[in-house]
Amino acid sequence: MAEVENGGRAPRSSGLKGIGVSPGYAIGRAHLLDRRRMKVPKYHVGATEIPKEIERFEASLAESESQLQEIKDKLQNAGEEHFFILDAHQLMIRDEMLVDGVKNMIREQNINAEWALKKNIKSIRQLFENIDDEYFRERRADVDFVGDRILRNLMGSAHPNLSQVHGDSIIVAHDLSPADTAFLLRTPVLGFCTDVGGKTSHTAIMARSLELPAVVGTDHVTEVVGDGDMLIIDGANGRVIVDPTPEELRHYQRLQLAYSARRAQLAVRKNEPALTQDGVRFRIAGNIELHEECGLVLESGAESVGLYRTEYLYMNRDTLPGEDEQYEHYRHVVALCGAEGATIRTLDLGGDKFITPLKLGRELNPVMGLRAIRFCLREPGIFKVQLRALLRASAHGNLRIMVPLISGLSEVRAVKVLVDACRAELAAEGHAVAERVPLGIMVELPSAAVIADLLAREVDFFAIGTNDLIQYTLAIDRANEHVTYLYRPLHPALLRMLKFIVDSARQAGIRVSMCGEMAGDAFYTAVLVGLGLDELSMNAVSIPLIKTVVRALDTAECRRLVMDVLAMGDAPEIEVLVARRVKEMLRGQIPIEVFDPDRQPQP
Ligand code: PEP
Ligand code: MG
């Protein structure tokens, strides 16, 4: 990596702490993406460029003033006398607090005019917000109006978006929607960091799938980073370094190399099965969001696809995917997976995943609203297109259909009725369908976990979705960084549920897998082996490490560990015990930081 160019400025190295959601190190230039409002270019300027920035700012003020004058003239010509609001706006444009404030920021903070204006408008707005008078509080809108007008004049017209991102960028955004993140598959970048977001948000999951180092929940990274600033992302430890010093750069370049070397070493046996010390085989599968990822998870050592989140097929487009298009995608995935086949999940829209063609009404609590199977049963026309495509694809390999967010028996039965209807239609039309297409459910609601014994008699397999099961059991929004500290998969309530789900599946003789993020976190592998799951499904990046951990374990020892933790009452104590016992079991074969109980984010 070349020494950093900072336009003659000395590096101002500063660090930010967030939640590390996707491991690895990214070193590159920031690309700011401000989706909330207009995309504002933010960059640092050298001392020689300051007069030019001030000049640009003054020109934009003059332009804004004459635009307002023009509007006033038009109103006057039309006989309209009441333009006092425009007068007020003209006065604001020349207000000292605004004008001098921006100029001082340009001079003192070495930042461009747009950035200074945005910062200054924000602080003026805050002043209004704190006034205990309704009328003055309402004037915030006028501040925004004036600010936007000046900003537009400063910026001209071009508003860059994700499609203009370069491959060597690190995306910096207030938030990225799952759809934005899916877009990154086709627009390769080095990594990203955001102001908000939680550990198991879909954006975080997508980052792991794409193997992009990522830090979320930094609170204010968009405030301190400018476009083109040098950045380092430490995706495992949740650190963002802005404008690193040469020493920091060298340090992280070394870590980056060591990380790649460790991954290369873990990958040596990635294609061998995961057999424990006492010879028990655990199936390791891959989670994918887009069919293009199928090759990647198989190359990383997955034996099959354990979760295909098909809703991503519906995103970033203006129309819904038709039956033939879906059929081609599913057929492709099933064919690549060979004998072990693929578990394809039906549409899980809603929650934090929305799509353009469906103008779904905004709900107060979307996560508890018309999400996933609830939406599909309400819109059987849309659901049947997918079911037909899945059934047709089943003729080409080992395809399993999995239904998300099941809360009880009647939903399972309603799905079966629709599947049977689609099968009958396809037969009448002369389409081939596999004789048996296993139908399973995600166990990801507390209600489903508690009646797992009843559900197990109705379906062919279970897949435990810990991301939602934890969200709904502990009442923690998975996309909210403020409650991430409560994300504790070893909470006794969850451990009891997991045990009951696995035992219920055993009793009914059906297969049980886990495809939530817990399955891909090596800290929990011994507990999951001890619980007796058949399959663990995860992002590509986790597969070689989890296989290595499984190979070092003994199932009897893991079962003893599970018995011990089930007798305990408090998650932090359980974490300490698990860390100690697993370290003993692994006898130093695996990097130790994975098992550090302190890595859990604290409030
Ligand atoms: C889960 O909830 O654990 C799961 C795997 O589904 P998703 O993350 O897509 O909600
Ligand atoms: Mg889920």
XYZ file of C-alpha atoms and ligand atoms in Angstrom:
614
model
C 0.000 0.000 0.000
C 1.362 3.423 -0.925
C 1.950 6.061 1.728
C -1.177 8.103 2.253
C -1.710 11.363 0.448
C -3.621 13.837 2.574
C -3.346 16.975 0.505
C -0.385 18.141 2.577
C -2.200 17.684 5.901
C -0.674 15.715 8.721
C -2.715 12.568 9.505
C -5.271 13.282 12.244
C -5.624 9.677 13.261
C -8.791 9.155 15.281
C -10.634 6.027 16.226
C -14.297 5.114 16.538
C -15.810 2.140 18.275
C -18.768 0.249 16.892
C -19.986 -3.316 16.654
C -17.767 -5.579 14.585
C -20.148 -7.667 12.490
C -17.971 -9.145 9.779
C -14.320 -10.049 10.403
C -11.280 -8.990 8.439
C -9.480 -5.727 7.800
C -10.227 -3.186 5.085
C -7.840 -0.360 4.262
C -9.021 2.166 1.698
C -10.733 5.439 0.901
C -14.117 6.431 2.312
C -17.098 6.744 0.017
C -19.820 8.575 1.881
C -23.369 7.599 1.182
C -25.954 9.808 2.797
C -29.327 8.309 2.014
C -31.344 10.355 4.469
C -31.130 13.569 2.551
C -29.136 14.918 -0.320
C -25.732 13.295 -0.712
C -23.349 15.902 0.639
C -19.717 15.787 -0.452
C -17.513 15.917 2.628
C -13.764 16.193 2.331
C -10.852 17.871 4.001
C -9.092 20.727 2.280
C -5.526 21.966 2.521
C -4.687 25.496 3.740
C -4.268 26.790 0.194
C -7.797 25.689 -0.781
C -9.594 27.520 2.042
C -10.090 30.870 0.212
C -11.586 29.000 -2.754
C -14.088 27.205 -0.482
C -15.115 30.508 1.115
C -15.548 32.031 -2.332
C -17.744 29.109 -3.430
C -19.829 29.509 -0.296
C -20.304 33.236 -0.925
C -21.287 32.608 -4.530
C -23.915 30.097 -3.378
C -25.311 32.657 -0.906
C -25.602 35.290 -3.648
C -27.236 32.766 -5.955
C -29.720 31.732 -3.250
C -30.583 35.354 -2.537
C -31.257 36.188 -6.173
C -33.390 33.036 -6.560
C -35.539 34.157 -3.634
C -35.752 37.652 -5.124
C -36.902 36.175 -8.410
C -39.680 34.241 -6.666
C -40.717 37.390 -4.787
C -40.858 39.389 -8.032
C -43.047 36.758 -9.626
C -45.422 36.807 -6.660
C -45.533 40.590 -6.728
C -46.354 40.632 -10.429
C -49.175 38.216 -9.711
C -50.575 40.679 -7.169
C -49.499 38.605 -4.178
C -48.358 40.752 -1.247
C -47.683 38.185 1.455
C -44.135 37.100 0.975
C -42.899 37.748 4.487
C -41.651 34.133 4.684
C -39.431 34.798 1.701
C -38.211 37.984 3.366
C -37.387 35.968 6.448
C -35.497 33.440 4.347
C -33.523 36.197 2.658
C -32.586 37.569 6.063
C -31.512 34.131 7.219
C -29.203 33.789 4.225
C -27.277 36.814 5.474
C -27.535 35.924 9.141
C -24.190 36.129 10.951
C -24.635 32.863 12.762
C -25.032 31.073 9.468
C -22.487 32.912 7.341
C -19.678 33.413 9.862
C -20.311 30.001 11.377
C -19.697 28.268 8.055
C -16.653 30.358 7.176
C -15.080 29.707 10.577
C -15.623 25.980 10.220
C -13.979 25.967 6.799
C -10.975 27.823 8.210
C -10.671 26.040 11.540
C -11.641 22.493 10.621
C -10.139 22.386 7.111
C -13.362 21.125 5.569
C -15.164 21.879 2.324
C -18.030 24.373 2.148
C -20.857 21.797 1.849
C -19.681 19.903 4.901
C -19.313 23.095 6.949
C -22.773 24.260 5.871
C -24.351 20.949 6.805
C -22.714 20.993 10.235
C -23.692 24.576 10.888
C -27.298 24.055 9.804
C -27.475 21.106 12.154
C -26.357 23.166 15.137
C -28.684 26.076 14.300
C -31.519 23.599 13.962
C -30.670 22.237 17.401
C -30.904 25.725 18.892
C -34.451 26.014 17.563
C -35.265 22.540 18.795
C -34.354 23.474 22.360
C -36.587 26.568 22.436
C -39.644 25.987 24.575
C -42.029 27.702 22.185
C -44.027 25.913 19.533
C -43.715 28.752 17.003
C -39.932 28.902 17.203
C -39.609 25.113 17.150
C -41.588 25.110 13.919
C -38.963 27.449 12.398
C -36.638 24.417 12.100
C -38.295 23.730 8.757
C -37.281 27.202 7.550
C -33.692 26.576 8.605
C -33.769 23.341 6.576
C -35.340 25.100 3.634
C -32.668 27.782 3.527
C -29.883 25.249 4.177
C -31.059 23.003 1.330
C -31.282 25.906 -1.094
C -27.704 27.009 -0.382
C -26.507 23.415 -0.490
C -28.109 22.748 -3.860
C -26.469 25.850 -5.261
C -23.114 24.784 -3.877
C -23.365 21.308 -5.286
C -24.827 21.724 -8.733
C -26.850 18.699 -9.750
C -24.883 15.452 -9.504
C -25.811 13.270 -6.527
C -23.620 10.185 -6.498
C -25.175 6.915 -5.390
C -24.108 3.298 -4.909
C -23.848 2.641 -8.616
C -20.934 5.085 -8.780
C -18.877 3.439 -6.071
C -15.384 2.248 -6.974
C -13.946 -1.146 -6.040
C -11.323 0.313 -3.695
C -13.854 2.207 -1.548
C -15.078 1.696 1.974
C -18.737 2.664 2.186
C -19.619 5.012 5.040
C -23.344 5.459 5.582
C -25.864 6.318 8.244
C -27.474 2.968 7.482
C -27.562 0.533 4.613
C -30.747 -1.291 3.773
C -30.459 -5.016 2.987
C -31.238 -4.033 -0.600
C -28.307 -1.584 -0.652
C -26.039 -4.271 0.691
C -27.222 -6.778 -1.899
C -26.286 -4.191 -4.503
C -22.706 -4.383 -3.226
C -22.384 -7.907 -4.626
C -22.329 -6.364 -8.065
C -20.374 -3.283 -6.984
C -17.374 -4.715 -5.186
C -16.086 -2.583 -2.306
C -13.554 -3.219 0.463
C -15.898 -2.958 3.446
C -18.345 -0.644 5.160
C -19.242 1.110 8.357
C -22.487 2.693 9.493
C -23.851 4.909 12.266
C -26.591 2.445 13.250
C -27.257 -1.296 13.061
C -27.036 -4.459 15.161
C -25.097 -7.695 15.060
C -27.719 -9.871 13.380
C -29.358 -7.225 11.210
C -29.759 -8.407 7.647
C -27.194 -5.855 6.557
C -24.624 -7.369 8.919
C -25.457 -10.863 7.688
C -25.054 -9.731 4.115
C -21.620 -8.281 4.947
C -20.495 -11.665 6.258
C -21.903 -13.399 3.197
C -19.968 -11.110 0.933
C -16.897 -11.430 3.192
C -16.735 -7.663 3.600
C -15.173 -6.406 6.828
C -17.863 -4.272 8.458
C -18.521 -2.223 11.575
C -22.023 -0.993 12.424
C -23.465 1.069 15.277
C -20.612 3.610 15.418
C -23.182 6.314 16.208
C -21.542 9.112 14.230
C -19.064 7.846 11.652
C -20.829 9.897 8.952
C -20.148 13.032 10.993
C -16.397 12.613 11.232
C -15.415 10.973 7.964
C -15.092 12.887 4.713
C -15.272 11.508 1.180
C -11.854 10.212 0.152
C -10.478 10.083 3.711
C -8.194 7.163 4.430
C -9.916 4.568 6.611
C -9.149 1.294 8.329
C -11.959 -1.071 9.291
C -11.288 -3.776 11.854
C -14.398 -5.873 11.334
C -13.816 -8.355 14.152
C -13.180 -5.846 16.920
C -15.531 -3.121 15.737
C -12.879 -0.454 15.222
C -12.755 2.295 12.600
C -9.572 4.347 12.259
C -9.909 7.613 10.387
C -6.850 9.119 8.729
C -4.373 6.602 10.194
C -0.768 7.472 10.940
C 1.905 5.619 8.907
C 2.591 3.395 11.965
C -1.082 2.486 12.277
C -1.226 1.717 8.587
C 1.762 -0.604 8.811
C 0.327 -2.280 11.918
C -2.990 -3.012 10.203
C -1.340 -4.114 6.989
C 0.526 -6.703 9.085
C -2.729 -7.803 10.754
C -4.376 -8.029 7.342
C -1.619 -10.348 6.113
C -1.753 -12.477 9.267
C -5.532 -12.753 8.936
C -5.251 -13.925 5.330
C -2.565 -16.435 6.305
C -4.738 -17.820 9.110
C -7.689 -18.158 6.781
C -5.516 -19.920 4.218
C -4.383 -22.355 6.902
C -7.951 -23.095 8.041
C -8.957 -23.602 4.423
C -6.509 -26.473 3.876
C -9.044 -29.063 5.107
C -12.183 -27.152 4.186
C -13.480 -29.833 1.843
C -13.180 -32.698 4.333
C -16.253 -33.574 6.409
C -16.633 -32.261 9.953
C -16.092 -35.404 12.037
C -15.711 -35.080 15.796
C -12.889 -36.826 17.667
C -15.276 -39.696 18.419
C -16.378 -39.999 14.803
C -19.759 -38.243 14.768
C -20.435 -36.335 11.559
C -21.973 -32.856 11.539
C -23.265 -31.580 8.249
C -21.950 -28.083 7.529
C -24.056 -26.116 5.057
C -23.964 -22.595 3.638
C -26.380 -19.657 3.833
C -26.901 -17.653 0.664
C -28.898 -14.583 -0.268
C -28.369 -14.642 -4.025
C -27.923 -17.604 -6.313
C -24.519 -16.198 -7.357
C -23.218 -16.983 -3.855
C -23.899 -20.706 -4.188
C -20.529 -21.406 -5.830
C -18.774 -19.418 -3.082
C -20.276 -21.376 -0.161
C -19.581 -24.706 -1.868
C -15.980 -23.662 -2.568
C -15.635 -22.668 1.098
C -16.448 -26.243 2.121
C -20.247 -26.263 2.489
C -21.793 -29.662 1.797
C -25.075 -28.124 0.708
C -27.110 -24.940 0.905
C -28.890 -24.893 4.267
C -30.665 -21.566 3.793
C -31.351 -19.666 0.580
C -32.987 -16.343 1.494
C -35.024 -15.934 -1.680
C -36.447 -12.521 -0.809
C -33.264 -10.943 -2.196
C -34.409 -12.087 -5.629
C -37.303 -9.653 -5.237
C -35.171 -6.626 -4.325
C -33.650 -3.792 -6.376
C -36.148 -4.145 -9.228
C -39.414 -2.645 -10.347
C -41.375 -5.832 -10.979
C -41.815 -9.104 -9.109
C -39.807 -12.058 -10.435
C -42.012 -14.374 -12.508
C -42.328 -18.147 -12.228
C -39.884 -18.964 -15.048
C -37.222 -16.615 -13.738
C -37.487 -18.043 -10.228
C -37.480 -21.578 -11.559
C -34.164 -20.915 -13.365
C -32.542 -19.579 -10.175
C -33.716 -22.458 -7.983
C -32.820 -25.063 -10.603
C -29.321 -23.589 -10.854
C -28.778 -23.758 -7.067
C -30.164 -27.286 -6.733
C -28.078 -28.543 -9.642
C -24.877 -27.049 -8.134
C -25.580 -28.643 -4.754
C -25.661 -32.223 -6.053
C -26.741 -35.096 -3.820
C -26.951 -33.120 -0.547
C -29.316 -30.643 -2.176
C -30.535 -27.236 -1.109
C -32.979 -25.881 1.446
C -34.766 -22.977 -0.187
C -36.725 -20.656 2.054
C -39.915 -19.070 0.804
C -40.260 -15.314 0.714
C -39.402 -13.605 4.016
C -40.366 -10.020 3.231
C -41.343 -7.421 5.775
C -39.514 -6.664 9.017
C -36.514 -4.749 7.692
C -36.827 -6.064 4.132
C -39.031 -4.156 1.736
C -39.281 -4.198 -2.008
C -40.289 -1.584 -4.539
C -42.981 -3.385 -6.573
C -45.119 -4.063 -3.518
C -46.365 -0.854 -2.035
C -46.728 -2.333 1.421
C -48.253 0.110 3.862
C -45.860 1.287 6.579
C -46.568 -0.574 9.794
C -45.901 0.713 13.287
C -44.100 -2.514 14.228
C -43.059 -4.132 10.941
C -41.059 -6.835 12.726
C -44.282 -7.998 14.360
C -46.428 -7.214 11.371
C -47.249 -8.664 8.008
C -43.898 -10.365 7.589
C -42.808 -13.616 5.868
C -45.447 -16.378 5.850
C -48.089 -13.957 7.118
C -47.624 -11.843 4.020
C -47.526 -14.934 1.751
C -50.771 -16.357 3.124
C -52.407 -12.977 2.712
C -51.170 -12.784 -0.911
C -51.557 -16.388 -2.143
C -51.272 -15.212 -5.751
C -47.693 -14.036 -5.156
C -46.876 -17.021 -2.947
C -48.109 -19.562 -5.488
C -45.804 -18.193 -8.178
C -42.892 -19.064 -5.905
C -44.251 -22.446 -4.835
C -44.798 -23.460 -8.456
C -41.258 -22.410 -9.368
C -39.856 -24.383 -6.417
C -41.851 -27.501 -7.256
C -40.748 -27.366 -10.881
C -37.102 -26.964 -9.793
C -37.479 -30.011 -7.511
C -37.462 -32.186 -10.627
C -33.779 -31.303 -11.091
C -32.315 -32.290 -7.735
C -32.735 -32.580 -4.033
C -34.798 -29.524 -3.106
C -36.320 -28.837 0.306
C -38.900 -26.092 0.846
C -38.624 -24.164 4.096
C -41.206 -21.719 5.459
C -40.170 -18.783 7.686
C -41.824 -17.273 10.764
C -44.260 -20.075 11.485
C -46.147 -19.339 14.699
C -48.447 -22.362 14.870
C -50.035 -25.404 13.256
C -52.674 -23.652 11.177
C -50.046 -21.777 9.158
C -48.276 -25.051 8.362
C -51.541 -26.593 7.267
C -52.438 -23.606 5.107
C -49.049 -23.867 3.365
C -49.599 -27.578 2.708
C -52.945 -26.847 1.063
C -51.281 -24.345 -1.271
C -48.376 -26.689 -2.057
C -50.832 -29.486 -2.922
C -52.849 -27.138 -5.122
C -49.707 -26.052 -7.000
C -48.609 -29.644 -7.421
C -51.993 -30.580 -8.903
C -51.926 -27.591 -11.286
C -48.416 -28.418 -12.470
C -49.315 -32.086 -13.038
C -52.344 -31.027 -15.084
C -50.092 -28.748 -17.154
C -47.631 -31.591 -17.750
C -44.728 -30.215 -15.638
C -42.385 -32.642 -13.889
C -42.213 -32.394 -10.077
C -40.177 -34.594 -7.680
C -42.304 -37.245 -6.063
C -41.348 -36.101 -2.588
C -40.393 -32.527 -1.777
C -39.599 -32.227 1.947
C -41.430 -29.337 3.598
C -39.830 -27.851 6.697
C -40.164 -24.780 8.873
C -37.932 -22.223 10.487
C -38.327 -22.413 14.239
C -37.730 -18.781 15.035
C -40.679 -17.640 17.111
C -40.984 -18.470 20.803
C -44.469 -19.876 20.151
C -43.066 -22.361 17.625
C -40.256 -23.326 19.997
C -42.672 -24.026 22.828
C -44.890 -26.256 20.651
C -41.991 -27.837 18.773
C -43.284 -31.299 19.750
C -46.599 -30.594 17.980
C -45.007 -28.996 14.929
C -42.475 -31.811 14.564
C -45.300 -34.224 13.730
C -46.472 -32.025 10.852
C -43.256 -31.221 8.981
C -40.224 -32.960 7.482
C -37.505 -30.881 9.130
C -36.754 -27.978 11.432
C -34.255 -25.174 10.920
C -33.668 -23.028 13.977
C -33.439 -19.328 13.168
C -31.642 -17.955 16.192
C -31.520 -14.403 14.847
C -35.264 -14.054 15.139
C -35.671 -16.496 17.999
C -33.342 -14.310 20.088
C -34.958 -11.104 18.845
C -38.455 -12.238 19.792
C -37.562 -14.129 22.978
C -35.396 -11.444 24.552
C -37.349 -8.589 22.917
C -34.299 -7.018 21.291
C -34.589 -5.414 17.892
C -31.818 -7.126 15.932
C -31.065 -3.941 13.988
C -30.760 -1.682 17.042
C -27.205 -1.098 18.271
C -28.385 0.110 21.684
C -29.653 -3.326 22.700
C -26.952 -5.438 21.089
C -25.461 -6.051 24.535
C -28.560 -8.132 25.315
C -27.912 -10.422 22.353
C -26.936 -13.505 24.362
C -27.488 -16.838 22.619
C -26.523 -18.618 25.861
C -29.357 -17.018 27.826
C -30.969 -19.852 29.824
C -34.360 -19.170 28.178
C -32.825 -19.823 24.783
C -30.827 -22.831 25.891
C -33.998 -24.439 27.223
C -35.815 -23.708 23.986
C -32.986 -25.097 21.865
C -32.906 -28.276 23.919
C -36.665 -28.733 23.587
C -36.625 -28.102 19.823
C -33.823 -30.608 19.226
C -35.396 -33.236 21.516
C -38.781 -32.799 19.812
C -37.203 -33.278 16.396
C -35.371 -36.389 17.643
C -38.554 -37.854 19.028
C -40.447 -37.291 15.767
C -37.514 -38.632 13.745
C -37.010 -35.458 11.712
C -33.814 -33.611 10.895
C -32.951 -30.410 12.784
C -30.485 -27.792 11.666
C -29.540 -24.302 12.816
C -29.105 -21.527 10.262
C -29.094 -18.396 12.452
C -25.821 -16.547 13.049
C -25.196 -18.539 16.235
C -24.384 -21.553 14.027
C -21.463 -19.741 12.403
C -19.918 -18.420 15.612
C -17.189 -20.745 16.885
C -17.818 -19.665 20.465
C -21.034 -21.724 20.474
C -19.996 -24.775 18.444
C -19.329 -27.059 21.426
C -22.764 -26.266 22.869
C -24.455 -26.956 19.518
C -22.568 -30.241 19.129
C -23.619 -31.166 22.665
C -27.253 -30.329 21.932
C -27.152 -32.799 19.029
C -28.089 -30.728 15.993
C -27.739 -32.537 12.657
C -26.601 -29.601 10.591
C -25.121 -26.147 11.048
C -25.661 -23.685 8.221
C -23.684 -20.447 7.988
C -22.008 -17.824 5.842
C -19.134 -18.930 3.633
C -16.515 -17.115 5.701
C -17.291 -19.148 8.863
C -17.242 -22.633 7.332
C -13.506 -23.544 7.522
C -13.229 -22.381 11.164
C -16.382 -24.190 12.325
C -15.266 -27.401 10.615
C -11.889 -27.112 12.361
C -13.578 -26.631 15.752
C -15.967 -29.581 15.260
C -13.001 -31.814 14.421
C -11.332 -30.951 17.717
C -14.409 -31.787 19.861
C -15.696 -34.919 21.526
C -19.497 -35.297 21.605
C -19.636 -36.864 25.094
C -17.649 -33.943 26.532
C -19.926 -31.481 24.704
C -23.050 -33.201 26.072
C -21.644 -32.880 29.601
C -21.074 -29.189 28.949
C -24.700 -28.778 27.846
C -25.978 -30.556 30.964
C -23.887 -28.225 33.101
C -24.998 -25.008 31.402
C -28.646 -26.063 31.501
C -28.350 -26.195 35.269
C -27.117 -22.583 35.416
C -29.216 -19.429 35.609
C -27.309 -16.463 34.216
C -25.988 -15.833 30.695
C -22.704 -14.065 31.640
C -21.773 -16.921 34.011
C -22.636 -19.468 31.351
C -20.428 -17.617 28.853
C -17.465 -17.715 31.238
C -17.933 -21.430 31.837
C -18.296 -22.204 28.126
C -15.171 -20.179 27.301
C -13.110 -22.045 29.907
C -14.359 -25.527 29.055
C -14.063 -25.040 25.306
C -10.514 -23.749 25.623
C -9.662 -26.929 27.550
C -11.359 -29.117 24.949
C -9.506 -27.476 22.075
C -6.123 -27.672 23.756
C -4.819 -24.551 22.033
C -5.593 -25.728 18.503
C -7.786 -22.733 17.641
C -7.010 -18.987 17.948
C -7.918 -18.090 21.478
C -9.653 -14.727 20.902
C -12.646 -16.547 19.435
C -13.372 -17.861 22.918
C -12.944 -14.700 24.874
C -16.237 -14.126 26.705
C -15.375 -10.414 26.995
C -15.813 -9.969 23.263
C -19.566 -9.601 23.929
C -20.475 -5.923 23.558
C -21.274 -4.329 26.889
C -23.898 -1.648 27.569
C -32.923 -16.338 11.620
O -33.868 -15.628 11.968
O -32.086 -16.817 12.407
C -32.716 -16.622 10.190
C -31.789 -17.462 9.793
O -33.471 -15.926 9.303
P -33.217 -14.396 8.906
O -31.881 -13.997 9.489
O -33.224 -14.324 7.428
O -34.365 -13.700 9.538
Mg -35.464 -15.208 10.582
